[in-house]
Coordinates of N, CA and C in Angstrom, one line a residue:
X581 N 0.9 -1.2 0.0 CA 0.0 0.0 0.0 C 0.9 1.2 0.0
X582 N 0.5 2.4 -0.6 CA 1.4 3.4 -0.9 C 0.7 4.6 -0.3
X583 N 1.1 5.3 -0.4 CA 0.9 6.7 0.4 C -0.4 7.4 -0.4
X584 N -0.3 7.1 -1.8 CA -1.1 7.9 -2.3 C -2.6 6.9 -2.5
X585 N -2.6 6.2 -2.5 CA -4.5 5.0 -1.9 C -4.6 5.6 -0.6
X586 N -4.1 6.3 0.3 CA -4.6 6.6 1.5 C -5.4 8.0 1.3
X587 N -5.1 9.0 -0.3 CA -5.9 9.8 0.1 C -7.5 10.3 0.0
X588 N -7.9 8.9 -0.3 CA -9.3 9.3 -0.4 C -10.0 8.5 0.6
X589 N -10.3 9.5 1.8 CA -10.3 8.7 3.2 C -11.6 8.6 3.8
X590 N -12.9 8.0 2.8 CA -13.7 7.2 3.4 C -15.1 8.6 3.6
X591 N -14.9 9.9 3.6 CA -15.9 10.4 3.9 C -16.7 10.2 3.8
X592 N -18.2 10.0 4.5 CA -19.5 10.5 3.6 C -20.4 11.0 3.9
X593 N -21.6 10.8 3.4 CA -22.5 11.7 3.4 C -23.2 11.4 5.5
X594 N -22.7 9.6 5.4 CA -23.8 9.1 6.5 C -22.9 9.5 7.9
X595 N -21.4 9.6 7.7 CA -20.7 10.4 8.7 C -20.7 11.6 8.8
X596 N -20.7 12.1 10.0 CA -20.4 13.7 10.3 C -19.0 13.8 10.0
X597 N -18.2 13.0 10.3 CA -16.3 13.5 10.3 C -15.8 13.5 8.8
X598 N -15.4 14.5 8.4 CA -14.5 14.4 7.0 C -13.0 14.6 7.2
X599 N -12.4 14.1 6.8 CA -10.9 13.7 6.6 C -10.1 14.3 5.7
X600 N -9.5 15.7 5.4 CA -9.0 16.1 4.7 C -7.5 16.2 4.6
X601 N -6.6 16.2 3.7 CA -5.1 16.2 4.0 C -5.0 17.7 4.4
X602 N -4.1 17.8 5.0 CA -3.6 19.3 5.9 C -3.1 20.1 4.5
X603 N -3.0 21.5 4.9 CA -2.3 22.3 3.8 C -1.6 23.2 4.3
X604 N -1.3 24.0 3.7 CA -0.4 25.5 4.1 C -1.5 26.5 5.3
X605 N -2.9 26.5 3.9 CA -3.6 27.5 4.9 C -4.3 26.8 6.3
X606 N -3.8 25.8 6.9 CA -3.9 24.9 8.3 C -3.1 25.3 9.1
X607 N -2.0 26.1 8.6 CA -0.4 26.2 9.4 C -1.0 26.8 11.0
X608 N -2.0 27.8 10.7 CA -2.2 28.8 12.1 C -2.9 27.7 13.2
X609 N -3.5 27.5 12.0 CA -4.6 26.7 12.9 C -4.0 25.4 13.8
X610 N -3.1 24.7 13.3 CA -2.5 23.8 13.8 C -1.5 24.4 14.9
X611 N -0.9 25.7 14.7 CA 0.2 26.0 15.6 C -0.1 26.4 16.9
X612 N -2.0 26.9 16.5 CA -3.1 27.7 17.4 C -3.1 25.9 18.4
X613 N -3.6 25.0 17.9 CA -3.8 23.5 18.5 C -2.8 23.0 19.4
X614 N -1.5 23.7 18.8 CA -0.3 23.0 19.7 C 0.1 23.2 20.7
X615 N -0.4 25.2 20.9 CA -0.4 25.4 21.6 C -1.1 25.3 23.4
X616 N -2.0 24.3 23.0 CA -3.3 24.4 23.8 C -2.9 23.6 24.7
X617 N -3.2 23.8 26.4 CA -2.6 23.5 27.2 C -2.7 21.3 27.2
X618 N -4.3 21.0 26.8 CA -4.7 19.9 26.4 C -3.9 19.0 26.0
X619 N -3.5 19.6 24.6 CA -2.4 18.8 23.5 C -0.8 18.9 24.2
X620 N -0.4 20.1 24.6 CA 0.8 20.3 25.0 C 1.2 19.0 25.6
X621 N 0.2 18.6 27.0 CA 0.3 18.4 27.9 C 0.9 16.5 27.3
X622 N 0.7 16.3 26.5 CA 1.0 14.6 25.8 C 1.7 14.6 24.3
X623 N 1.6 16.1 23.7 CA 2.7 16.3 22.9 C 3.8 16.9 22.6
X624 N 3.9 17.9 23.8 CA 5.0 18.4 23.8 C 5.1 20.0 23.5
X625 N 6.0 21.4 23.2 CA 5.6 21.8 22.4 C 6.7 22.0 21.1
X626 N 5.3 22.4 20.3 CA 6.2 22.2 19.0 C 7.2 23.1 18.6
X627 N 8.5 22.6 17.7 CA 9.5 23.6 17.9 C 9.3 24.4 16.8
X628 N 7.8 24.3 15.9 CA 8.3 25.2 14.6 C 6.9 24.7 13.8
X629 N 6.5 25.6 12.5 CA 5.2 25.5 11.7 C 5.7 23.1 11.8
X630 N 4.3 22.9 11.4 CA 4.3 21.6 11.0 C 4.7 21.4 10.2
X631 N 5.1 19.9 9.5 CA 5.3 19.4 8.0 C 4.6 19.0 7.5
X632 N 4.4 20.0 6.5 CA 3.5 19.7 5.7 C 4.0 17.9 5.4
X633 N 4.9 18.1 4.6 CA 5.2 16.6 3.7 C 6.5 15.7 4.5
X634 N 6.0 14.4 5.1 CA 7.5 13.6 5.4 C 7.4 12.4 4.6
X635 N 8.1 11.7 4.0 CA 7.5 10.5 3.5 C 7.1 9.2 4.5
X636 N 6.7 9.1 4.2 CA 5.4 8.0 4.4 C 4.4 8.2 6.1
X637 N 4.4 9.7 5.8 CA 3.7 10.1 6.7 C 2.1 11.1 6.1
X638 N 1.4 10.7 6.3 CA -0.2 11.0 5.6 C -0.5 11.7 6.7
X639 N -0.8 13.0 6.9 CA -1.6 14.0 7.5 C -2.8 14.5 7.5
X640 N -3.8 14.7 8.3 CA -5.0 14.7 7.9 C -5.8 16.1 9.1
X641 N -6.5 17.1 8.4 CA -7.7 17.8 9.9 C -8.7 17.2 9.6
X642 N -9.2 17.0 11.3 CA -10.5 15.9 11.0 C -11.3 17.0 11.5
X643 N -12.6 16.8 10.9 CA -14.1 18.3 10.9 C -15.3 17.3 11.3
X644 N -16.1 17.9 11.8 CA -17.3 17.6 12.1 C -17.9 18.4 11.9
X645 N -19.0 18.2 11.0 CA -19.9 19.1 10.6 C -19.5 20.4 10.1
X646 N -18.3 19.9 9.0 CA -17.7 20.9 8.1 C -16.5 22.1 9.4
X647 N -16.9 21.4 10.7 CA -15.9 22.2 11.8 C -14.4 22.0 12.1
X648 N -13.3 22.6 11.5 CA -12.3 21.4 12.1 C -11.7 21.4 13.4
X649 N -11.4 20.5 14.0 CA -11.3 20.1 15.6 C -10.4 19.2 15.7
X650 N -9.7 18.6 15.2 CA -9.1 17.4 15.3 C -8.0 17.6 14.1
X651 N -6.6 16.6 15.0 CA -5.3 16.7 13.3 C -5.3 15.1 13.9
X652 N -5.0 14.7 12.6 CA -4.7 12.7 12.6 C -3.4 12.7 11.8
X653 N -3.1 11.7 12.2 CA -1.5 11.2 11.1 C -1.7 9.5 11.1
X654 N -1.4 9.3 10.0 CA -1.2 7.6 9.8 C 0.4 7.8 9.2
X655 N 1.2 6.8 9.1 CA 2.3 6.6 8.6 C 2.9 5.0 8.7
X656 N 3.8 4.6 7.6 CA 4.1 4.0 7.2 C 5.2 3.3 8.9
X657 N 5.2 2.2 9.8 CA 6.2 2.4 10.7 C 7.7 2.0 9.9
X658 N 7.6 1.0 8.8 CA 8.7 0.0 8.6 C 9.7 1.2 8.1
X659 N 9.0 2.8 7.6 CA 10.0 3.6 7.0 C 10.8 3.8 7.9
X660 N 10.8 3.5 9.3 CA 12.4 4.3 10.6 C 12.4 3.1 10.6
X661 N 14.0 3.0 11.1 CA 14.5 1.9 11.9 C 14.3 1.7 13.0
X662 N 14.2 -0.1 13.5 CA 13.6 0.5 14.8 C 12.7 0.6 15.4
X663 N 11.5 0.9 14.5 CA 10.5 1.6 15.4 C 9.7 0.4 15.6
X664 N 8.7 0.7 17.4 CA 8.3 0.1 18.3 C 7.4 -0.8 17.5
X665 N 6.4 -0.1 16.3 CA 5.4 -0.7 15.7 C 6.3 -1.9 14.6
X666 N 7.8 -2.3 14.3 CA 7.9 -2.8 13.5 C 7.6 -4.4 13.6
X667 N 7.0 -4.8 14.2 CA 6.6 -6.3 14.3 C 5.6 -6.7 13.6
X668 N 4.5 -5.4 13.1 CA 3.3 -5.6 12.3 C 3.6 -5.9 10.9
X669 N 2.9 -6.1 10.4 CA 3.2 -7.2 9.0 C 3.6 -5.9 8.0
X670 N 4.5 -5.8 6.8 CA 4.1 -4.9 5.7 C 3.0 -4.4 5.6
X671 N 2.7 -3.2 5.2 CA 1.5 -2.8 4.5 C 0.9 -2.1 6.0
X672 N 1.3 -2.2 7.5 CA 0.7 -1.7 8.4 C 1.0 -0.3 8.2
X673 N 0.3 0.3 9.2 CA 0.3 1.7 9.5 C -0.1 2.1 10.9
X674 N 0.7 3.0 11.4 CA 0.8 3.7 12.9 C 0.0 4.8 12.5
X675 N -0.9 5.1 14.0 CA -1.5 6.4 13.6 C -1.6 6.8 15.0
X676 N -1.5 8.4 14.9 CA -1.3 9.7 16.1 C -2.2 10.5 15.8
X677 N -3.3 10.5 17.0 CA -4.2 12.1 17.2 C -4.2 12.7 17.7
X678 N -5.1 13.4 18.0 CA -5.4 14.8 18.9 C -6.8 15.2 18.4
X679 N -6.9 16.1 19.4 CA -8.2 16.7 19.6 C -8.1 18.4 20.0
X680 N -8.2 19.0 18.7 CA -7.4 20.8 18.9 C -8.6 21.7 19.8
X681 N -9.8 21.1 19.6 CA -10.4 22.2 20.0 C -11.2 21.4 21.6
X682 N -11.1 22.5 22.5 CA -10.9 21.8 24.3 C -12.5 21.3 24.3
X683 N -13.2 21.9 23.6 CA -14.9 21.9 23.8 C -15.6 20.8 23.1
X684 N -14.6 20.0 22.4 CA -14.7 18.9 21.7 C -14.1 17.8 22.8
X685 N -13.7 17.7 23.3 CA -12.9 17.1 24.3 C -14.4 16.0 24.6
X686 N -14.2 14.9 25.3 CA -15.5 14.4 26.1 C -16.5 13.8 25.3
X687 N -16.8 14.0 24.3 CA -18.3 13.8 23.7 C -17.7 12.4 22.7
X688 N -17.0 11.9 23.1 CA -17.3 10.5 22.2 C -16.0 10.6 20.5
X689 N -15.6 11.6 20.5 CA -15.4 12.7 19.4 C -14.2 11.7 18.8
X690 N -13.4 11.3 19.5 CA -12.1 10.5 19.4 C -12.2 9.4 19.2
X691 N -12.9 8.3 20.1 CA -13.1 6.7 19.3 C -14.1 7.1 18.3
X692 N -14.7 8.1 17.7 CA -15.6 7.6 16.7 C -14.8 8.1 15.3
X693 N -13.8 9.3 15.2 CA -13.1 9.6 14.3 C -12.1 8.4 13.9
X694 N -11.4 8.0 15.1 CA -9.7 6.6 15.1 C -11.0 5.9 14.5
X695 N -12.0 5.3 15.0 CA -12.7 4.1 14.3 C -12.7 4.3 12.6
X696 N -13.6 5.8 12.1 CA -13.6 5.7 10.7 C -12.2 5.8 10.2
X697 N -10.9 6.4 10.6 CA -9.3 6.4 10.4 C -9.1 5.0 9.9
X698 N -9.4 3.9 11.1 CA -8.8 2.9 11.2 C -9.8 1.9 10.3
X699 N -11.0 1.9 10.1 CA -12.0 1.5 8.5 C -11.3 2.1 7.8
X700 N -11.2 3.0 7.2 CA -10.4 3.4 6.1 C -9.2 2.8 5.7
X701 N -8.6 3.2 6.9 CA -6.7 2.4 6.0 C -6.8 0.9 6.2
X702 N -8.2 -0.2 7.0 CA -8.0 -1.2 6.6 C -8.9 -1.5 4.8
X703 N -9.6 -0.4 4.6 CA -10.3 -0.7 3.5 C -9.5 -0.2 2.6
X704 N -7.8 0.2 2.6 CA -7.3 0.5 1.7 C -6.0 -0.6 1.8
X705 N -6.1 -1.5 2.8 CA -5.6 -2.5 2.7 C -4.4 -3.0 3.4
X706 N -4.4 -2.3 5.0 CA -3.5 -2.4 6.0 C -4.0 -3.3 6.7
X707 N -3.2 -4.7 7.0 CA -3.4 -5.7 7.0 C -3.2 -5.2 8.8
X708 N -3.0 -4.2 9.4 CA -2.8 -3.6 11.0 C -2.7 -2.4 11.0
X709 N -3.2 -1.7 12.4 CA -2.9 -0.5 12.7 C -2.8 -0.9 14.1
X710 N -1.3 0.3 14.3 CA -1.1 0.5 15.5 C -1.0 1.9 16.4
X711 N -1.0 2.0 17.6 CA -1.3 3.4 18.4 C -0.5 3.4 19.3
X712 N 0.0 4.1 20.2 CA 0.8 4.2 20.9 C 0.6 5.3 22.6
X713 N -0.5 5.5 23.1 CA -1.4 6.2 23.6 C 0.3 6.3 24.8
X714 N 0.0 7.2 25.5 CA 1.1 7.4 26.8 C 0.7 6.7 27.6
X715 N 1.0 5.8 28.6 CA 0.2 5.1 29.5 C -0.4 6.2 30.3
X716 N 0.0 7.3 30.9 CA -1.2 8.0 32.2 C -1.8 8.8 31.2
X717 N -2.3 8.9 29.8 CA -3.4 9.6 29.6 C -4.8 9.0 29.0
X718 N -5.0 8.6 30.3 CA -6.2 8.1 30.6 C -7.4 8.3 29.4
X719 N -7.3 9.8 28.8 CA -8.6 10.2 27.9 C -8.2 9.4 26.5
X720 N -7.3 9.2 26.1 CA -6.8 8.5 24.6 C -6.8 6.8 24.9
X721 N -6.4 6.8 26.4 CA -6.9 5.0 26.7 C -8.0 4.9 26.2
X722 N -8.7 5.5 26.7 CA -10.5 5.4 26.7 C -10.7 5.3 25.9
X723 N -10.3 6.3 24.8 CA -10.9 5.9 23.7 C -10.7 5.0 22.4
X724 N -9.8 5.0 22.7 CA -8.7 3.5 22.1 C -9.9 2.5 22.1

């Protein structure tokens, strides 16, 4: 599976969440997200605008009701050395969330977007996905 079958990511009419790849005009809005004491608090803060493009890393703002509230990432693991997820078969994919806006937080918002994330990249033929949640943040357990 290749980077470019991931980008048509399952939206529709019968879901509220649409999946769009990130762009330039996202840059504030993402940097506005990073900021937020919520996200900091399990991601760190960031040293600089996002990347747009890494290879074999697929970026996505997730919307609800045309709103966006959420950034997702899927990526390829076998591309680092190394890495924790490499025991999953070829063709898998790792994926990292968040949730940008605090008033979204609570309502279910997160297992129901990772669920259509994780339908999608297996309907595009990842034979696994894996997550990597922090163990004390309890809210990303949950909804795992």
């Amino acid at each position: 599976m290749d980077d470019a079958s991931l980008t048509n990511h399952g939206s529709s009419k019968a879901s509220p969440y649409h999946f769009r790849p990130i762009g330039e005009g996202d840059l504030a809005l993402l940097a506005r997200w990073r900021t937020a004491p919520h996200v900091v608090e399990w991601w760190g803060v960031a040293d600089g605008p996002e990347e747009l493009a890494e290879d074999g890393v697929v970026k996505w703002i997730v919307e609800f009701d045309g709103r966006p509230f959420a950034f997702a990432q899927d990526y390829d693991p076998h591309a680092w050395d190394n890495h924790h997820f490499a025991n999953l078969p070829p063709g898998s994919r790792g994926i990292d969330q968040f949730i940008g806006e605090a008033d979204m937080l609570g309502h279910g918002h997160g297992t129901a977007f990772v669920r259509q994330h994780v339908r999608c990249l297996f309907a595009a033929g990842a034979p696994a996905v894996g997550t990597d949640p922090h163990p004390g943040n309890a809210r990303a357990r949950r909804a795992y």
